[in-house]
Short mmCIF file of C-alpha atoms in Angstrom, two decimals:
data_model
loop_
_atom_site.label_atom_id
_atom_site.label_comp_id
_atom_site.label_asym_id
_atom_site.label_seq_id
_atom_site.Cartn_x
_atom_site.Cartn_y
_atom_site.Cartn_z
CA MET H 1 -13.41 -19.57 4.41
CA PHE H 2 -13.23 -19.64 8.21
CA LYS H 3 -12.02 -16.04 8.22
CA ASP H 4 -14.87 -14.98 5.90
CA ALA H 5 -17.41 -16.71 8.15
CA CYS H 6 -16.01 -14.94 11.21
CA LEU H 7 -16.18 -11.61 9.38
CA ALA H 8 -19.80 -12.26 8.39
CA LEU H 9 -20.67 -13.02 12.02
CA GLY H 10 -18.94 -9.86 13.20
CA LEU H 11 -16.32 -11.78 15.15
CA LEU H 12 -13.52 -10.07 13.25
CA GLU H 13 -13.24 -6.48 12.13
CA ASN H 14 -13.40 -5.72 8.45
CA ASP H 15 -11.05 -3.33 6.70
CA ARG H 16 -13.60 -0.54 6.24
CA GLU H 17 -11.82 1.83 8.61
CA TRP H 18 -8.43 1.22 6.95
CA THR H 19 -9.97 1.77 3.53
CA GLN H 20 -11.52 5.02 4.71
CA CYS H 21 -8.24 6.17 6.31
CA LEU H 22 -6.30 5.46 3.12
CA GLU H 23 -8.92 7.18 0.95
CA GLU H 24 -8.62 10.33 3.06
CA ALA H 25 -4.83 10.10 3.18
CA ALA H 26 -4.61 9.63 -0.61
CA ALA H 27 -6.20 13.05 -1.04
CA LEU H 28 -3.71 14.73 1.30
CA TYR H 29 -0.43 12.81 1.29
CA THR H 30 2.29 12.45 -1.31
CA GLU H 31 2.87 8.97 -2.68
CA SER H 32 5.91 8.42 -0.46
CA GLN H 33 3.98 9.57 2.62
CA LEU H 34 1.11 7.29 1.65
CA ARG H 35 3.49 4.31 1.35
CA ILE H 36 4.74 4.97 4.88
CA PHE H 37 1.17 5.30 6.16
CA PHE H 38 0.21 2.05 4.40
CA ALA H 39 3.17 0.31 6.05
CA ILE H 40 2.12 1.63 9.46
CA ILE H 41 -1.36 0.19 8.92
CA LEU H 42 0.19 -3.16 7.96
CA ILE H 43 2.42 -3.27 11.01
CA GLN H 44 0.23 -1.75 13.70
CA CYS H 45 -3.32 -2.56 12.60
CA THR H 46 -3.13 -5.95 10.86
CA PRO H 47 -5.86 -5.53 8.23
CA THR H 48 -7.98 -8.58 7.52
CA HIS H 49 -7.76 -8.58 3.71
CA LEU H 50 -4.28 -7.27 2.96
CA LYS H 51 -4.29 -8.18 -0.73
CA LYS H 52 -7.63 -6.45 -1.31
CA LEU H 53 -6.39 -3.32 0.48
CA TRP H 54 -3.17 -3.36 -1.58
CA LEU H 55 -5.06 -3.73 -4.86
CA CYS H 56 -7.49 -0.98 -3.92
CA PHE H 57 -4.69 1.56 -3.31
CA TYR H 58 -2.06 0.13 -5.65
CA THR H 59 -2.12 3.15 -7.96
CA ASN H 60 -2.30 5.78 -5.22
CA LEU H 61 0.73 4.33 -3.46
CA CYS H 62 2.97 4.57 -6.49
CA ASP H 63 1.90 7.32 -8.88
CA ASP H 64 5.37 8.86 -8.56
CA LEU H 65 7.39 5.86 -9.72
CA HIS H 66 7.84 6.91 -13.33
CA TYR H 67 9.56 10.08 -12.14
CA TYR H 68 11.46 8.17 -9.42
CA LEU H 69 12.89 5.70 -11.93
CA TYR H 70 13.92 8.56 -14.19
CA LYS H 71 15.47 10.64 -11.40
CA GLU H 72 17.25 7.81 -9.57
CA TYR H 73 18.16 5.45 -12.42
CA ASN H 74 17.86 7.58 -15.57
CA ILE H 75 15.18 5.23 -16.96
CA LEU H 76 13.09 7.36 -19.27
CA ASP H 77 10.56 4.81 -20.53
CA SER H 78 9.91 2.64 -17.51
CA THR H 79 7.69 -0.41 -17.83
CA ASN H 80 4.78 -1.61 -15.69
CA GLU H 81 6.97 -4.49 -14.56
CA GLN H 82 9.63 -2.06 -13.33
CA HIS H 83 6.95 -0.06 -11.51
CA PHE H 84 5.58 -3.19 -9.85
CA ASP H 85 9.03 -4.34 -8.73
CA LEU H 86 9.87 -0.90 -7.39
CA LYS H 87 6.55 -0.67 -5.53
CA LEU H 88 7.28 -3.89 -3.71
CA PHE H 89 10.90 -2.93 -3.09
CA LEU H 90 10.00 0.45 -1.57
CA LEU H 91 7.27 -1.02 0.62
CA ASP H 92 9.60 -3.80 1.76
CA LYS H 93 12.26 -1.20 2.58
CA ILE H 94 9.79 0.77 4.71
CA LEU H 95 8.62 -2.37 6.51
CA HIS H 96 12.19 -3.44 7.30
CA GLN H 97 13.09 0.02 8.60
CA SER H 98 10.12 -0.18 10.95
CA ASN H 99 11.29 -3.37 12.65
#
């Protein structure tokens, strides 16, 4: 609540510029490039509402996972749960490589 009040008063930046950057990048970048870009935003820019930003671009970040699971693990009919786990794994891997 304190954070929301500070945002409303303009004391903190909102995530509008990160949303706009990711919208533009989603039209130009591959999913793997977009994941790296998302990780850079997380590390360097510290967005205010991380979960909201993640949920907004959840699909764009990982549209390639069905093919990835097939190519890397020979999983033909991957589930949403497998996609979700892989999304988090790949993002975590990028974040750890950045540190």
